[in-house]
C-alpha positions as a printed Julia matrix, in Angstrom:
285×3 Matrix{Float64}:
   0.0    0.0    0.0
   2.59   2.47   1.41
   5.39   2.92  -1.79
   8.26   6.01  -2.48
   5.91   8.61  -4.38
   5.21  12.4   -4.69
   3.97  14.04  -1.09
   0.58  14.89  -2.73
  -0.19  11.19  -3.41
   1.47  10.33  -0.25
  -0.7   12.17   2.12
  -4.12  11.68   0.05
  -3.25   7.74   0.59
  -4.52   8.5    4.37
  -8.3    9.65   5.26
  -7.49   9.89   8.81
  -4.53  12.03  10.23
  -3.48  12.88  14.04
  -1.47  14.88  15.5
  -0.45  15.77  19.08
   0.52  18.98  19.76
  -1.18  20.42  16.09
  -1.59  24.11  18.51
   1.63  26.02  17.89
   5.19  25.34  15.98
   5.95  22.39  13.98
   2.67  20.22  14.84
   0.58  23.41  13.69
   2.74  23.3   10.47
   1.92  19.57   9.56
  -1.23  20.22  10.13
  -2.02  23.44   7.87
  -0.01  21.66   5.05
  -2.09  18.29   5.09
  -5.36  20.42   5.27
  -4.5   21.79   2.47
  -3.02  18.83   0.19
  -5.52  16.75   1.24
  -8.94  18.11   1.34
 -10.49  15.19   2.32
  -8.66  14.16   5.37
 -10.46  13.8    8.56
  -8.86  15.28  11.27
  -7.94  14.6   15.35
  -5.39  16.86  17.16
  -4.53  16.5   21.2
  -3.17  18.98  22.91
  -3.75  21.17  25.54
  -4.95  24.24  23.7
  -6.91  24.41  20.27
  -4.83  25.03  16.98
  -5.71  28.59  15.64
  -6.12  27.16  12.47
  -9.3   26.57  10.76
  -9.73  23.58   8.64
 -13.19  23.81   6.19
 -15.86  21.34   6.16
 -15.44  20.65   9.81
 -12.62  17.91   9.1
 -10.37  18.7   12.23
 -11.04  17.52  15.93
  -9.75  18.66  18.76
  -9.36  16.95  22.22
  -8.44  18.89  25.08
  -5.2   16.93  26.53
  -3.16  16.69  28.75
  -0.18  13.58  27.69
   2.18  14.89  30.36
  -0.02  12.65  32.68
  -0.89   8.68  32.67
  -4.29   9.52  33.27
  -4.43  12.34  30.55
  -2.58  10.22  28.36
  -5.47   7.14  28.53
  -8.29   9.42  28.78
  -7.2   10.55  25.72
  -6.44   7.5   24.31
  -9.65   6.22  24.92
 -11.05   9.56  23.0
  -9.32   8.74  20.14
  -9.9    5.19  20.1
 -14.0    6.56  20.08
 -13.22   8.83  17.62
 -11.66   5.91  14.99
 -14.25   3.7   15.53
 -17.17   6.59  14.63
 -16.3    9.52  12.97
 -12.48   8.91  11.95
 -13.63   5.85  10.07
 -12.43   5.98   6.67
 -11.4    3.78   3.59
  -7.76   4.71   3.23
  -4.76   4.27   5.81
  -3.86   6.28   9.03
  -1.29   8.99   9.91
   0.13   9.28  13.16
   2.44  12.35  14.03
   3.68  12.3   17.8
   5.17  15.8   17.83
   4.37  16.66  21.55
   7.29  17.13  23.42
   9.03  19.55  25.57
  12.76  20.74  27.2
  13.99  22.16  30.03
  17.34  23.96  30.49
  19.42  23.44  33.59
  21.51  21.13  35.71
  19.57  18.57  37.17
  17.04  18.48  38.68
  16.37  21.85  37.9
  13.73  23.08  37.65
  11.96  20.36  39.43
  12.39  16.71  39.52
   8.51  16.62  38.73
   8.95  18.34  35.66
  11.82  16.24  34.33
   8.78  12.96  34.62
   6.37  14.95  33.47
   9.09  15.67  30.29
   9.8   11.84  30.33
   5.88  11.14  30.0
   5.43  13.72  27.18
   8.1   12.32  25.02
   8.74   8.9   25.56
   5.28   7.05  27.08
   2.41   9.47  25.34
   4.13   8.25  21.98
   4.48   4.78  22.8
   1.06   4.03  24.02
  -0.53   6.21  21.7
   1.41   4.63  18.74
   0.76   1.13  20.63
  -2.74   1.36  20.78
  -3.61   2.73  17.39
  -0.95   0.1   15.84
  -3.97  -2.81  15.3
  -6.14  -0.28  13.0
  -2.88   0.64  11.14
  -2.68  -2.81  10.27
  -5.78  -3.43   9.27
  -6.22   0.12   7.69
  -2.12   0.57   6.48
  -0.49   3.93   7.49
   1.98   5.78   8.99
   3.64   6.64  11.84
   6.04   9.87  12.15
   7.93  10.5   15.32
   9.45  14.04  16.11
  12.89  12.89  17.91
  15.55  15.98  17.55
  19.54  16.05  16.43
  20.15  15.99  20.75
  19.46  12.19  19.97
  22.59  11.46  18.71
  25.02  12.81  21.9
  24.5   13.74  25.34
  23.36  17.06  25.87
  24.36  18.92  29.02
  22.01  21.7   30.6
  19.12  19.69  28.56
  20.24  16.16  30.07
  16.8   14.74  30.38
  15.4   16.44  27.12
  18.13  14.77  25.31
  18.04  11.28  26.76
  14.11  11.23  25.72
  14.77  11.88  21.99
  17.26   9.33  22.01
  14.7    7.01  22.87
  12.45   8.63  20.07
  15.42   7.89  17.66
  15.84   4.06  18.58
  12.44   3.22  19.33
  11.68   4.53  15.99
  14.17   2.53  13.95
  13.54  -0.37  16.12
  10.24  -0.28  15.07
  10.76   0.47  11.71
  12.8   -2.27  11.12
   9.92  -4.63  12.82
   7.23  -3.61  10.59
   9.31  -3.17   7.27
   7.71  -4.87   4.55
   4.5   -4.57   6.29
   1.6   -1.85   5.41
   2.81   0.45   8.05
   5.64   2.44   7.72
   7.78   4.49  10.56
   9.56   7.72  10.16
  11.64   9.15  12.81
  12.32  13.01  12.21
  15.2   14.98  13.87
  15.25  18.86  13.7
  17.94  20.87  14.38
  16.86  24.35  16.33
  13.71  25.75  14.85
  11.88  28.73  15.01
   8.96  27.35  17.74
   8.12  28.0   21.32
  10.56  25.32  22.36
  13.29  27.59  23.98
  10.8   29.87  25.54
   8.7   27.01  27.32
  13.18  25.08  28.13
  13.58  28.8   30.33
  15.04  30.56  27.92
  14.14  34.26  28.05
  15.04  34.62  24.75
  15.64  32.29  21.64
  19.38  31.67  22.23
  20.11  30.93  18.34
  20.62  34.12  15.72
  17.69  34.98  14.13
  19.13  34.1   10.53
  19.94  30.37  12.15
  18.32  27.21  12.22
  14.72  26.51  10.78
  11.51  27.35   9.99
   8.41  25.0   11.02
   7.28  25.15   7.26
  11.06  23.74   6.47
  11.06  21.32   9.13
   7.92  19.62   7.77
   8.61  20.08   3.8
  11.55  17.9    4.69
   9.66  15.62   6.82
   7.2   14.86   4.36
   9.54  14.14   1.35
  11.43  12.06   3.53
   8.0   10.05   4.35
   6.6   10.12   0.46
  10.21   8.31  -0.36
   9.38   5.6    2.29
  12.46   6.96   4.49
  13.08   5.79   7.94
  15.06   8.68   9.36
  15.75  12.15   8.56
  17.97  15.36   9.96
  15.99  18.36   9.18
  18.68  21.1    7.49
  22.78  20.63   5.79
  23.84  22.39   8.87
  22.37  19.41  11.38
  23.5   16.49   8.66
  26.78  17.75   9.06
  26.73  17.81  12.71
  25.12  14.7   13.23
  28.04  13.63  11.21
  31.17  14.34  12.7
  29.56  14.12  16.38
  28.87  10.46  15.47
  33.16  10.3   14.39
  34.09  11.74  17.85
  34.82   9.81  21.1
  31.23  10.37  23.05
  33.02  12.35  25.9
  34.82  14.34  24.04
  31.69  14.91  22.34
  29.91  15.62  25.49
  32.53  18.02  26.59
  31.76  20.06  23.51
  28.32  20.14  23.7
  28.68  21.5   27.68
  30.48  24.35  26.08
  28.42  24.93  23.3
  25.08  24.72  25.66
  26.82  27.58  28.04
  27.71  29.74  25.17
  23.94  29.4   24.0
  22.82  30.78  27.57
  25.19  33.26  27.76
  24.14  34.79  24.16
  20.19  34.14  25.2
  21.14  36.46  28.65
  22.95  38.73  26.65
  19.76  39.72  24.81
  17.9   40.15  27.88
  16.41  43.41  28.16
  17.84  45.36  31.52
  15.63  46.3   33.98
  14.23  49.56  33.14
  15.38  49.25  29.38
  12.77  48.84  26.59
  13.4   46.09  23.95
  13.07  47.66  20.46
């Protein structure tokens, strides 16, 4: 069912889509670019607040959710489950995007050890029961699953210890899984973005964005690469030249040598955030 093609016939090969996390930054990307190249796709986004987005013909859910949570995560999965079996019915295969996910900066446990579970149940369990539960109807139906891991999966990452150690789950789980259901009608696509202009920094305790403006990516980039990488039946993708290259030579360098590097490089990134800090009393222009 699932073969390499163009992304138009790749996403109209699913009438049901969902999303986690389809409110703000890359999530709110894939899902304004598969309203649009597929008019006919119903719909189901969970996440706390409702995208701003509006999607014609009444094709897009939303459930209020909380996946931070066991209980918010199988309330939710129950929702969904209701929501397949009624309304999200449909003839052709499945999509599921797990983007939810969140950071935090500091040393551990800052800012709270409650936090760092509540980061470990947003980006490792939400996606594995979600994607566990829903698995059965992909088979039946055929589909897709996309994971949103990041390019801190592929070294330790100081200052964002916890953060990183969940998207190198992401990455292996992915492959792992990949490699189980190859040659099946479901097919698994782990996606690892560089820095990109989202929330994420902001909501890590960043004041400000610590990257240059001119650096890193855009959502819409971030998901135009994501989805060519999925219509040519990929099973991993770096978002960006910049993060190939990266992800490159980190994976040539002894690990703690690695990890010493990316201490430095995750002060310098504070430092430069602090240092556009208004002053009290200043106005930002």
């Amino acid at each position: 069912m699932f073969t390499a093609q163009s992304v138009p016939d790749c996403l109209n090969s699913f009438s049901t889509v969902v999303i986690t996390g389809a409110s703000s930054g890359i999530g709110e990307e894939f899902l304004n670019t598969i309203a649009k190249i597929n008019p006919n796709a119903k719909i189901f986004n969970l996440s706390r607040t409702p995208p701003a987005i509006i999607v014609p013909n009444n094709r897009l859910r939303h459930c209020p959710a909380d996946l931070s949570s066991s209980a918010g995560q199988e309330s939710a999965a129950l929702a969904l489950e209701q929501w397949l079996d009624g309304e999200g019915a449909g003839p052709k295969g499945i999509l599921l995007i797990n983007n939810s996910g969140f950071g935090s900066y500091g040393l551990f446990p800052e800012p709270t050890v409650a936090r760092s579970l509540a980061m470990v149940d947003l980006n490792m369990r939400a996606l594995v029961l979600l994607t566990g539960r829903l698995l059965p109807r992909l088979q039946t139906r055929g589909g897709a699953v996309v994971n949103i891991a990041s390019i801190a999966a592929f070294q330790p990452t100081p200052f964002l210890s916890v953060y990183g150690a969940t998207k190198t789950f992401v990455l292996n789980w992915s492959l792992g899984l990949w490699r189980e259901l190859l040659g099946t009608n479901v097919h698994v696509l782990c996606v690892c973005p560089g820095p990109t202009g989202t929330n994420f920094f902001r909501a890590a305790g960043f004041s400000e964005p610590p990257m240059p403006g001119n650096s890193g990516q855009t959502s819409a980039q971030v998901v135009g690469e994501s989805l060519q990488a999925l219509a040519a039946r990929k099973p991993l993708v770096v978002c960006g030249w910049s993060n190939k290259l990266g992800v490159m030579v980190s994976g040539r360098l002894p690990r703690v040598l690695v990890t010493r590097l990316a201490y430095q490089l995750m002060i310098k990134m504070r430092l430069g955030a602090l240092a556009k800090k208004p002053k009290s009393g200043s106005s930002a222009a």
